[in-house]
mmCIF file of N, CA and C in Angstrom:
data_model
loop_
_atom_site.group_PDB
_atom_site.id
_atom_site.type_symbol
_atom_site.label_atom_id
_atom_site.label_comp_id
_atom_site.label_asym_id
_atom_site.label_seq_id
_atom_site.Cartn_x
_atom_site.Cartn_y
_atom_site.Cartn_z
ATOM 1 N N MET A 1 -6.653 10.061 -18.098
ATOM 2 C CA MET A 1 -6.079 8.773 -18.393
ATOM 3 C C MET A 1 -6.101 7.915 -17.125
ATOM 4 N N VAL A 2 -6.424 6.642 -17.310
ATOM 5 C CA VAL A 2 -6.400 5.687 -16.205
ATOM 6 C C VAL A 2 -5.114 4.881 -16.330
ATOM 7 N N ALA A 3 -4.323 4.862 -15.274
ATOM 8 C CA ALA A 3 -3.100 4.062 -15.253
ATOM 9 C C ALA A 3 -3.423 2.711 -14.630
ATOM 10 N N ILE A 4 -2.875 1.655 -15.220
ATOM 11 C CA ILE A 4 -3.078 0.284 -14.734
ATOM 12 C C ILE A 4 -1.716 -0.281 -14.371
ATOM 13 N N VAL A 5 -1.570 -0.791 -13.150
ATOM 14 C CA VAL A 5 -0.327 -1.429 -12.727
ATOM 15 C C VAL A 5 -0.657 -2.852 -12.310
ATOM 16 N N ASP A 6 -0.180 -3.811 -13.116
ATOM 17 C CA ASP A 6 -0.425 -5.225 -12.842
ATOM 18 C C ASP A 6 0.677 -6.031 -13.518
ATOM 19 N N ASP A 7 1.221 -7.003 -12.815
ATOM 20 C CA ASP A 7 2.302 -7.809 -13.386
ATOM 21 C C ASP A 7 1.790 -8.891 -14.335
ATOM 22 N N ASP A 8 0.507 -9.129 -14.358
ATOM 23 C CA ASP A 8 -0.091 -10.148 -15.226
ATOM 24 C C ASP A 8 -0.389 -9.523 -16.595
ATOM 25 N N ASP A 9 0.328 -9.987 -17.624
ATOM 26 C CA ASP A 9 0.169 -9.429 -18.973
ATOM 27 C C ASP A 9 -1.271 -9.474 -19.454
ATOM 28 N N LEU A 10 -1.929 -10.611 -19.252
ATOM 29 C CA LEU A 10 -3.305 -10.755 -19.725
ATOM 30 C C LEU A 10 -4.257 -9.817 -18.992
ATOM 31 N N MET A 11 -4.067 -9.668 -17.686
ATOM 32 C CA MET A 11 -4.941 -8.779 -16.917
ATOM 33 C C MET A 11 -4.722 -7.329 -17.328
ATOM 34 N N ARG A 12 -3.463 -6.938 -17.501
ATOM 35 C CA ARG A 12 -3.177 -5.563 -17.956
ATOM 36 C C ARG A 12 -3.876 -5.280 -19.276
ATOM 37 N N SER A 13 -3.728 -6.210 -20.206
ATOM 38 C CA SER A 13 -4.322 -6.045 -21.529
ATOM 39 C C SER A 13 -5.844 -6.014 -21.449
ATOM 40 N N ALA A 14 -6.416 -6.908 -20.643
ATOM 41 C CA ALA A 14 -7.875 -6.962 -20.501
ATOM 42 C C ALA A 14 -8.418 -5.679 -19.885
ATOM 43 N N LEU A 15 -7.768 -5.185 -18.841
ATOM 44 C CA LEU A 15 -8.227 -3.952 -18.202
ATOM 45 C C LEU A 15 -8.098 -2.761 -19.147
ATOM 46 N N GLN A 16 -6.994 -2.698 -19.861
ATOM 47 C CA GLN A 16 -6.799 -1.612 -20.808
ATOM 48 C C GLN A 16 -7.859 -1.667 -21.909
ATOM 49 N N GLY A 17 -8.130 -2.858 -22.420
ATOM 50 C CA GLY A 17 -9.158 -3.020 -23.442
ATOM 51 C C GLY A 17 -10.537 -2.662 -22.931
ATOM 52 N N LEU A 18 -10.861 -3.085 -21.716
ATOM 53 C CA LEU A 18 -12.155 -2.765 -21.109
ATOM 54 C C LEU A 18 -12.334 -1.255 -20.992
ATOM 55 N N LEU A 19 -11.332 -0.580 -20.463
ATOM 56 C CA LEU A 19 -11.440 0.864 -20.280
ATOM 57 C C LEU A 19 -11.559 1.590 -21.612
ATOM 58 N N LYS A 20 -10.768 1.177 -22.579
ATOM 59 C CA LYS A 20 -10.848 1.808 -23.905
ATOM 60 C C LYS A 20 -12.196 1.533 -24.567
ATOM 61 N N ALA A 21 -12.765 0.347 -24.331
ATOM 62 C CA ALA A 21 -14.064 -0.005 -24.914
ATOM 63 C C ALA A 21 -15.187 0.892 -24.402
ATOM 64 N N VAL A 22 -15.032 1.415 -23.181
ATOM 65 C CA VAL A 22 -16.062 2.306 -22.631
ATOM 66 C C VAL A 22 -15.640 3.770 -22.741
ATOM 67 N N GLY A 23 -14.633 4.028 -23.565
ATOM 68 C CA GLY A 23 -14.240 5.399 -23.859
ATOM 69 C C GLY A 23 -13.287 6.050 -22.878
ATOM 70 N N LEU A 24 -12.631 5.250 -22.052
ATOM 71 C CA LEU A 24 -11.683 5.811 -21.091
ATOM 72 C C LEU A 24 -10.258 5.511 -21.537
ATOM 73 N N PRO A 25 -9.448 6.531 -21.768
ATOM 74 C CA PRO A 25 -8.061 6.280 -22.156
ATOM 75 C C PRO A 25 -7.311 5.616 -21.007
ATOM 76 N N ALA A 26 -6.451 4.658 -21.351
ATOM 77 C CA ALA A 26 -5.728 3.909 -20.326
ATOM 78 C C ALA A 26 -4.312 3.609 -20.795
ATOM 79 N N GLN A 27 -3.417 3.564 -19.831
ATOM 80 C CA GLN A 27 -2.038 3.165 -20.099
ATOM 81 C C GLN A 27 -1.670 2.128 -19.057
ATOM 82 N N ALA A 28 -1.032 1.035 -19.504
ATOM 83 C CA ALA A 28 -0.724 -0.081 -18.618
ATOM 84 C C ALA A 28 0.769 -0.171 -18.333
ATOM 85 N N PHE A 29 1.088 -0.595 -17.108
ATOM 86 C CA PHE A 29 2.459 -0.742 -16.641
ATOM 87 C C PHE A 29 2.602 -2.088 -15.941
ATOM 88 N N ALA A 30 3.753 -2.739 -16.126
ATOM 89 C CA ALA A 30 3.981 -4.072 -15.577
ATOM 90 C C ALA A 30 4.406 -4.061 -14.110
ATOM 91 N N SER A 31 4.762 -2.891 -13.582
ATOM 92 C CA SER A 31 5.198 -2.826 -12.181
ATOM 93 C C SER A 31 4.998 -1.413 -11.648
ATOM 94 N N ALA A 32 5.030 -1.319 -10.325
ATOM 95 C CA ALA A 32 4.940 -0.008 -9.687
ATOM 96 C C ALA A 32 6.132 0.854 -10.091
ATOM 97 N N GLU A 33 7.298 0.226 -10.164
ATOM 98 C CA GLU A 33 8.502 0.962 -10.534
ATOM 99 C C GLU A 33 8.384 1.536 -11.947
ATOM 100 N N GLU A 34 7.859 0.723 -12.874
ATOM 101 C CA GLU A 34 7.686 1.181 -14.254
ATOM 102 C C GLU A 34 6.746 2.388 -14.304
ATOM 103 N N PHE A 35 5.649 2.328 -13.563
ATOM 104 C CA PHE A 35 4.713 3.443 -13.525
ATOM 105 C C PHE A 35 5.382 4.698 -12.968
ATOM 106 N N LEU A 36 6.081 4.561 -11.850
ATOM 107 C CA LEU A 36 6.698 5.717 -11.219
ATOM 108 C C LEU A 36 7.805 6.320 -12.083
ATOM 109 N N LYS A 37 8.512 5.487 -12.836
ATOM 110 C CA LYS A 37 9.580 5.983 -13.712
ATOM 111 C C LYS A 37 9.043 6.588 -15.010
ATOM 112 N N SER A 38 7.789 6.312 -15.335
ATOM 113 C CA SER A 38 7.218 6.738 -16.621
ATOM 114 C C SER A 38 6.983 8.240 -16.724
ATOM 115 N N GLY A 39 6.823 8.895 -15.595
ATOM 116 C CA GLY A 39 6.489 10.310 -15.622
ATOM 117 C C GLY A 39 5.016 10.574 -15.905
ATOM 118 N N GLN A 40 4.190 9.532 -15.916
ATOM 119 C CA GLN A 40 2.766 9.668 -16.241
ATOM 120 C C GLN A 40 1.879 9.942 -15.023
ATOM 121 N N GLN A 41 2.486 10.075 -13.847
ATOM 122 C CA GLN A 41 1.688 10.245 -12.635
ATOM 123 C C GLN A 41 0.753 11.450 -12.710
ATOM 124 N N ARG A 42 1.209 12.533 -13.254
ATOM 125 C CA ARG A 42 0.397 13.756 -13.289
ATOM 126 C C ARG A 42 -0.659 13.713 -14.391
ATOM 127 N N GLN A 43 -0.502 12.820 -15.357
ATOM 128 C CA GLN A 43 -1.502 12.668 -16.417
ATOM 129 C C GLN A 43 -2.608 11.703 -15.996
ATOM 130 N N ALA A 44 -2.328 10.877 -15.004
ATOM 131 C CA ALA A 44 -3.299 9.865 -14.564
ATOM 132 C C ALA A 44 -4.354 10.497 -13.666
ATOM 133 N N GLY A 45 -5.609 10.246 -14.000
ATOM 134 C CA GLY A 45 -6.700 10.715 -13.162
ATOM 135 C C GLY A 45 -7.127 9.662 -12.163
ATOM 136 N N CYS A 46 -6.629 8.448 -12.375
ATOM 137 C CA CYS A 46 -6.984 7.311 -11.529
ATOM 138 C C CYS A 46 -5.932 6.229 -11.761
ATOM 139 N N LEU A 47 -5.660 5.446 -10.727
ATOM 140 C CA LEU A 47 -4.710 4.345 -10.821
ATOM 141 C C LEU A 47 -5.396 3.070 -10.366
ATOM 142 N N ILE A 48 -5.333 2.041 -11.199
ATOM 143 C CA ILE A 48 -5.796 0.701 -10.818
ATOM 144 C C ILE A 48 -4.540 -0.124 -10.573
ATOM 145 N N ALA A 49 -4.398 -0.679 -9.375
ATOM 146 C CA ALA A 49 -3.168 -1.385 -9.027
ATOM 147 C C ALA A 49 -3.460 -2.726 -8.373
ATOM 148 N N ASP A 50 -2.783 -3.757 -8.868
ATOM 149 C CA ASP A 50 -2.850 -5.084 -8.259
ATOM 150 C C ASP A 50 -2.101 -5.029 -6.931
ATOM 151 N N ILE A 51 -2.687 -5.546 -5.876
ATOM 152 C CA ILE A 51 -2.038 -5.452 -4.571
ATOM 153 C C ILE A 51 -0.969 -6.516 -4.344
ATOM 154 N N ARG A 52 -0.916 -7.530 -5.189
ATOM 155 C CA ARG A 52 0.068 -8.595 -4.983
ATOM 156 C C ARG A 52 0.927 -8.734 -6.244
ATOM 157 N N MET A 53 2.080 -8.056 -6.204
ATOM 158 C CA MET A 53 3.010 -8.096 -7.337
ATOM 159 C C MET A 53 4.431 -8.210 -6.808
ATOM 160 N N PRO A 54 5.333 -8.745 -7.635
ATOM 161 C CA PRO A 54 6.743 -8.750 -7.227
ATOM 162 C C PRO A 54 7.302 -7.326 -7.269
ATOM 163 N N GLY A 55 8.433 -7.122 -6.640
ATOM 164 C CA GLY A 55 9.052 -5.799 -6.636
ATOM 165 C C GLY A 55 8.504 -4.925 -5.531
ATOM 166 N N MET A 56 8.414 -3.645 -5.812
ATOM 167 C CA MET A 56 7.926 -2.686 -4.828
ATOM 168 C C MET A 56 6.509 -3.033 -4.405
ATOM 169 N N PRO A 57 6.263 -3.122 -3.099
ATOM 170 C CA PRO A 57 4.885 -3.364 -2.652
ATOM 171 C C PRO A 57 3.978 -2.240 -3.155
ATOM 172 N N VAL A 58 2.839 -2.618 -3.662
ATOM 173 C CA VAL A 58 1.930 -1.624 -4.245
ATOM 174 C C VAL A 58 1.482 -0.605 -3.203
ATOM 175 N N SER A 59 1.501 -0.992 -1.942
ATOM 176 C CA SER A 59 1.127 -0.033 -0.896
ATOM 177 C C SER A 59 2.108 1.136 -0.834
ATOM 178 N N ASN A 60 3.315 0.950 -1.359
ATOM 179 C CA ASN A 60 4.294 2.040 -1.368
ATOM 180 C C ASN A 60 4.031 3.056 -2.475
ATOM 181 N N ILE A 61 3.223 2.679 -3.470
ATOM 182 C CA ILE A 61 2.926 3.622 -4.555
ATOM 183 C C ILE A 61 2.316 4.892 -3.979
ATOM 184 N N GLN A 62 1.346 4.733 -3.100
ATOM 185 C CA GLN A 62 0.669 5.896 -2.559
ATOM 186 C C GLN A 62 1.633 6.791 -1.793
ATOM 187 N N ALA A 63 2.529 6.207 -1.013
ATOM 188 C CA ALA A 63 3.509 6.997 -0.268
ATOM 189 C C ALA A 63 4.415 7.772 -1.220
ATOM 190 N N LYS A 64 4.852 7.124 -2.290
ATOM 191 C CA LYS A 64 5.720 7.798 -3.275
ATOM 192 C C LYS A 64 4.962 8.929 -3.960
ATOM 193 N N LEU A 65 3.713 8.667 -4.335
ATOM 194 C CA LEU A 65 2.916 9.710 -4.982
ATOM 195 C C LEU A 65 2.671 10.887 -4.039
ATOM 196 N N ASN A 66 2.367 10.580 -2.780
ATOM 197 C CA ASN A 66 2.152 11.641 -1.800
ATOM 198 C C ASN A 66 3.411 12.480 -1.615
ATOM 199 N N ALA A 67 4.578 11.824 -1.615
ATOM 200 C CA ALA A 67 5.844 12.534 -1.467
ATOM 201 C C ALA A 67 6.077 13.494 -2.633
ATOM 202 N N GLU A 68 5.497 13.172 -3.788
ATOM 203 C CA GLU A 68 5.605 14.028 -4.968
ATOM 204 C C GLU A 68 4.426 15.012 -5.059
ATOM 205 N N ALA A 69 3.611 15.065 -4.011
ATOM 206 C CA ALA A 69 2.409 15.906 -3.990
ATOM 207 C C ALA A 69 1.501 15.585 -5.172
ATOM 208 N N CYS A 70 1.407 14.316 -5.490
ATOM 209 C CA CYS A 70 0.593 13.839 -6.611
ATOM 210 C C CYS A 70 -0.502 12.937 -6.041
ATOM 211 N N ARG A 71 -1.676 13.483 -5.894
ATOM 212 C CA ARG A 71 -2.778 12.742 -5.268
ATOM 213 C C ARG A 71 -3.669 12.130 -6.345
ATOM 214 N N ILE A 72 -3.475 10.842 -6.576
ATOM 215 C CA ILE A 72 -4.253 10.107 -7.562
ATOM 216 C C ILE A 72 -5.130 9.111 -6.804
ATOM 217 N N PRO A 73 -6.437 9.081 -7.070
ATOM 218 C CA PRO A 73 -7.250 8.025 -6.459
ATOM 219 C C PRO A 73 -6.735 6.657 -6.930
ATOM 220 N N ILE A 74 -6.586 5.733 -5.990
ATOM 221 C CA ILE A 74 -6.070 4.400 -6.315
ATOM 222 C C ILE A 74 -7.134 3.355 -6.025
ATOM 223 N N ILE A 75 -7.399 2.512 -7.002
ATOM 224 C CA ILE A 75 -8.297 1.373 -6.827
ATOM 225 C C ILE A 75 -7.418 0.138 -6.775
ATOM 226 N N PHE A 76 -7.394 -0.512 -5.635
ATOM 227 C CA PHE A 76 -6.587 -1.711 -5.456
ATOM 228 C C PHE A 76 -7.423 -2.925 -5.856
ATOM 229 N N ILE A 77 -6.834 -3.794 -6.674
ATOM 230 C CA ILE A 77 -7.520 -5.008 -7.119
ATOM 231 C C ILE A 77 -6.669 -6.220 -6.784
ATOM 232 N N THR A 78 -7.305 -7.382 -6.814
ATOM 233 C CA THR A 78 -6.581 -8.628 -6.589
ATOM 234 C C THR A 78 -7.355 -9.785 -7.196
ATOM 235 N N ALA A 79 -6.621 -10.809 -7.578
ATOM 236 C CA ALA A 79 -7.235 -12.054 -8.033
ATOM 237 C C ALA A 79 -7.325 -13.044 -6.880
ATOM 238 N N HIS A 80 -6.793 -12.654 -5.733
ATOM 239 C CA HIS A 80 -6.732 -13.539 -4.574
ATOM 240 C C HIS A 80 -7.820 -13.162 -3.581
ATOM 241 N N GLY A 81 -8.640 -14.111 -3.210
ATOM 242 C CA GLY A 81 -9.746 -13.854 -2.291
ATOM 243 C C GLY A 81 -9.339 -13.706 -0.855
ATOM 244 N N ASP A 82 -8.054 -13.929 -0.541
ATOM 245 C CA ASP A 82 -7.603 -13.899 0.848
ATOM 246 C C ASP A 82 -7.005 -12.559 1.248
ATOM 247 N N GLU A 83 -7.321 -11.512 0.530
ATOM 248 C CA GLU A 83 -6.690 -10.224 0.750
ATOM 249 C C GLU A 83 -7.574 -9.242 1.519
ATOM 250 N N LYS A 84 -8.630 -9.716 2.160
ATOM 251 C CA LYS A 84 -9.591 -8.792 2.753
ATOM 252 C C LYS A 84 -8.972 -7.814 3.740
ATOM 253 N N CYS A 85 -8.137 -8.281 4.646
ATOM 254 C CA CYS A 85 -7.553 -7.371 5.641
ATOM 255 C C CYS A 85 -6.677 -6.327 4.979
ATOM 256 N N GLY A 86 -5.803 -6.758 4.098
ATOM 257 C CA GLY A 86 -4.925 -5.829 3.405
ATOM 258 C C GLY A 86 -5.709 -4.852 2.557
ATOM 259 N N CYS A 87 -6.764 -5.339 1.920
ATOM 260 C CA CYS A 87 -7.559 -4.475 1.065
ATOM 261 C C CYS A 87 -8.311 -3.444 1.881
ATOM 262 N N LYS A 88 -8.798 -3.836 3.052
ATOM 263 C CA LYS A 88 -9.474 -2.874 3.916
ATOM 264 C C LYS A 88 -8.520 -1.760 4.299
ATOM 265 N N ARG A 89 -7.265 -2.113 4.631
ATOM 266 C CA ARG A 89 -6.279 -1.083 4.970
ATOM 267 C C ARG A 89 -6.031 -0.185 3.763
ATOM 268 N N CYS A 90 -5.915 -0.777 2.574
ATOM 269 C CA CYS A 90 -5.708 0.017 1.357
ATOM 270 C C CYS A 90 -6.890 0.945 1.126
ATOM 271 N N GLU A 91 -8.096 0.428 1.347
ATOM 272 C CA GLU A 91 -9.304 1.227 1.152
ATOM 273 C C GLU A 91 -9.308 2.415 2.099
ATOM 274 N N GLN A 92 -8.917 2.182 3.354
ATOM 275 C CA GLN A 92 -8.897 3.269 4.317
ATOM 276 C C GLN A 92 -7.874 4.327 3.939
ATOM 277 N N ARG A 93 -6.717 3.906 3.413
ATOM 278 C CA ARG A 93 -5.682 4.861 3.025
ATOM 279 C C ARG A 93 -6.063 5.617 1.760
ATOM 280 N N SER A 94 -6.650 4.931 0.792
ATOM 281 C CA SER A 94 -6.896 5.559 -0.507
ATOM 282 C C SER A 94 -8.227 6.276 -0.592
ATOM 283 N N GLY A 95 -9.193 5.850 0.223
ATOM 284 C CA GLY A 95 -10.523 6.428 0.136
ATOM 285 C C GLY A 95 -11.330 5.883 -1.026
ATOM 286 N N VAL A 96 -10.791 4.901 -1.737
ATOM 287 C CA VAL A 96 -11.476 4.301 -2.882
ATOM 288 C C VAL A 96 -11.760 2.851 -2.534
ATOM 289 N N PRO A 97 -12.975 2.374 -2.755
ATOM 290 C CA PRO A 97 -13.311 1.007 -2.393
ATOM 291 C C PRO A 97 -12.439 -0.034 -3.085
ATOM 292 N N TRP A 98 -12.116 -1.089 -2.350
ATOM 293 C CA TRP A 98 -11.367 -2.213 -2.888
ATOM 294 C C TRP A 98 -12.234 -2.975 -3.872
ATOM 295 N N GLN A 99 -11.612 -3.483 -4.932
ATOM 296 C CA GLN A 99 -12.341 -4.244 -5.941
ATOM 297 C C GLN A 99 -11.691 -5.601 -6.161
ATOM 298 N N ASN A 100 -12.487 -6.625 -6.269
ATOM 299 C CA ASN A 100 -12.016 -7.914 -6.733
ATOM 300 C C ASN A 100 -12.116 -7.886 -8.246
ATOM 301 N N ARG A 101 -11.162 -8.489 -8.943
ATOM 302 C CA ARG A 101 -11.119 -8.414 -10.403
ATOM 303 C C ARG A 101 -12.404 -8.920 -11.063
ATOM 304 N N SER A 102 -13.179 -9.733 -10.390
ATOM 305 C CA SER A 102 -14.357 -10.320 -11.019
ATOM 306 C C SER A 102 -15.544 -9.364 -11.079
ATOM 307 N N THR A 103 -15.444 -8.198 -10.505
ATOM 308 C CA THR A 103 -16.584 -7.288 -10.440
ATOM 309 C C THR A 103 -16.406 -6.125 -11.420
ATOM 310 N N THR A 104 -16.532 -6.417 -12.693
ATOM 311 C CA THR A 104 -16.287 -5.442 -13.754
ATOM 312 C C THR A 104 -17.161 -4.201 -13.622
ATOM 313 N N LYS A 105 -18.441 -4.392 -13.388
ATOM 314 C CA LYS A 105 -19.348 -3.249 -13.283
ATOM 315 C C LYS A 105 -18.935 -2.333 -12.137
ATOM 316 N N ARG A 106 -18.647 -2.918 -10.986
ATOM 317 C CA ARG A 106 -18.233 -2.107 -9.846
ATOM 318 C C ARG A 106 -16.898 -1.424 -10.107
ATOM 319 N N LEU A 107 -16.018 -2.104 -10.793
ATOM 320 C CA LEU A 107 -14.733 -1.510 -11.128
ATOM 321 C C LEU A 107 -14.934 -0.268 -11.993
ATOM 322 N N LEU A 108 -15.746 -0.390 -13.040
ATOM 323 C CA LEU A 108 -16.002 0.759 -13.915
ATOM 324 C C LEU A 108 -16.676 1.899 -13.158
ATOM 325 N N GLU A 109 -17.602 1.576 -12.271
ATOM 326 C CA GLU A 109 -18.251 2.607 -11.458
ATOM 327 C C GLU A 109 -17.222 3.317 -10.580
ATOM 328 N N SER A 110 -16.308 2.544 -9.998
ATOM 329 C CA SER A 110 -15.280 3.130 -9.135
ATOM 330 C C SER A 110 -14.310 3.991 -9.932
ATOM 331 N N VAL A 111 -13.958 3.551 -11.126
ATOM 332 C CA VAL A 111 -13.061 4.335 -11.979
ATOM 333 C C VAL A 111 -13.728 5.665 -12.332
ATOM 334 N N ARG A 112 -14.960 5.606 -12.743
ATOM 335 C CA ARG A 112 -15.667 6.847 -13.105
ATOM 336 C C ARG A 112 -15.774 7.790 -11.903
ATOM 337 N N ALA A 113 -16.079 7.235 -10.739
ATOM 338 C CA ALA A 113 -16.174 8.052 -9.522
ATOM 339 C C ALA A 113 -14.814 8.671 -9.176
ATOM 340 N N ALA A 114 -13.762 7.883 -9.322
ATOM 341 C CA ALA A 114 -12.414 8.402 -9.039
ATOM 342 C C ALA A 114 -12.033 9.518 -9.994
ATOM 343 N N LEU A 115 -12.377 9.366 -11.258
ATOM 344 C CA LEU A 115 -12.051 10.392 -12.251
ATOM 345 C C LEU A 115 -12.817 11.685 -12.006
ATOM 346 N N GLU A 116 -13.993 11.570 -11.414
ATOM 347 C CA GLU A 116 -14.813 12.750 -11.131
ATOM 348 C C GLU A 116 -14.400 13.448 -9.829
ATOM 349 N N SER A 117 -13.617 12.759 -9.002
ATOM 350 C CA SER A 117 -13.256 13.346 -7.688
ATOM 351 C C SER A 117 -12.145 14.361 -7.801
#
């Protein structure tokens, strides 16, 4: 299962629909807190997370997951083009390339690669 964390209702729905359309089960969450409280961390083979959301900074998701000994590949996405520095840091921490929301093909390739890792 691919977990999606994004505060934008339309983006969550679009990503979930895209993944399901290519045969990948997905579950969407409106916040990092909602995902962490769901108990779905161990069922997720990959996490797609928006890097700019209200509430808990998405960069803290990885620390919380690591504290639970739950290593999920994380693909950080953003609709904002000014996130290059932050995304590079996220990429270095997660080991998964940063994706801009406009690159659907690359996103799907990254999800498949993460699920296989």
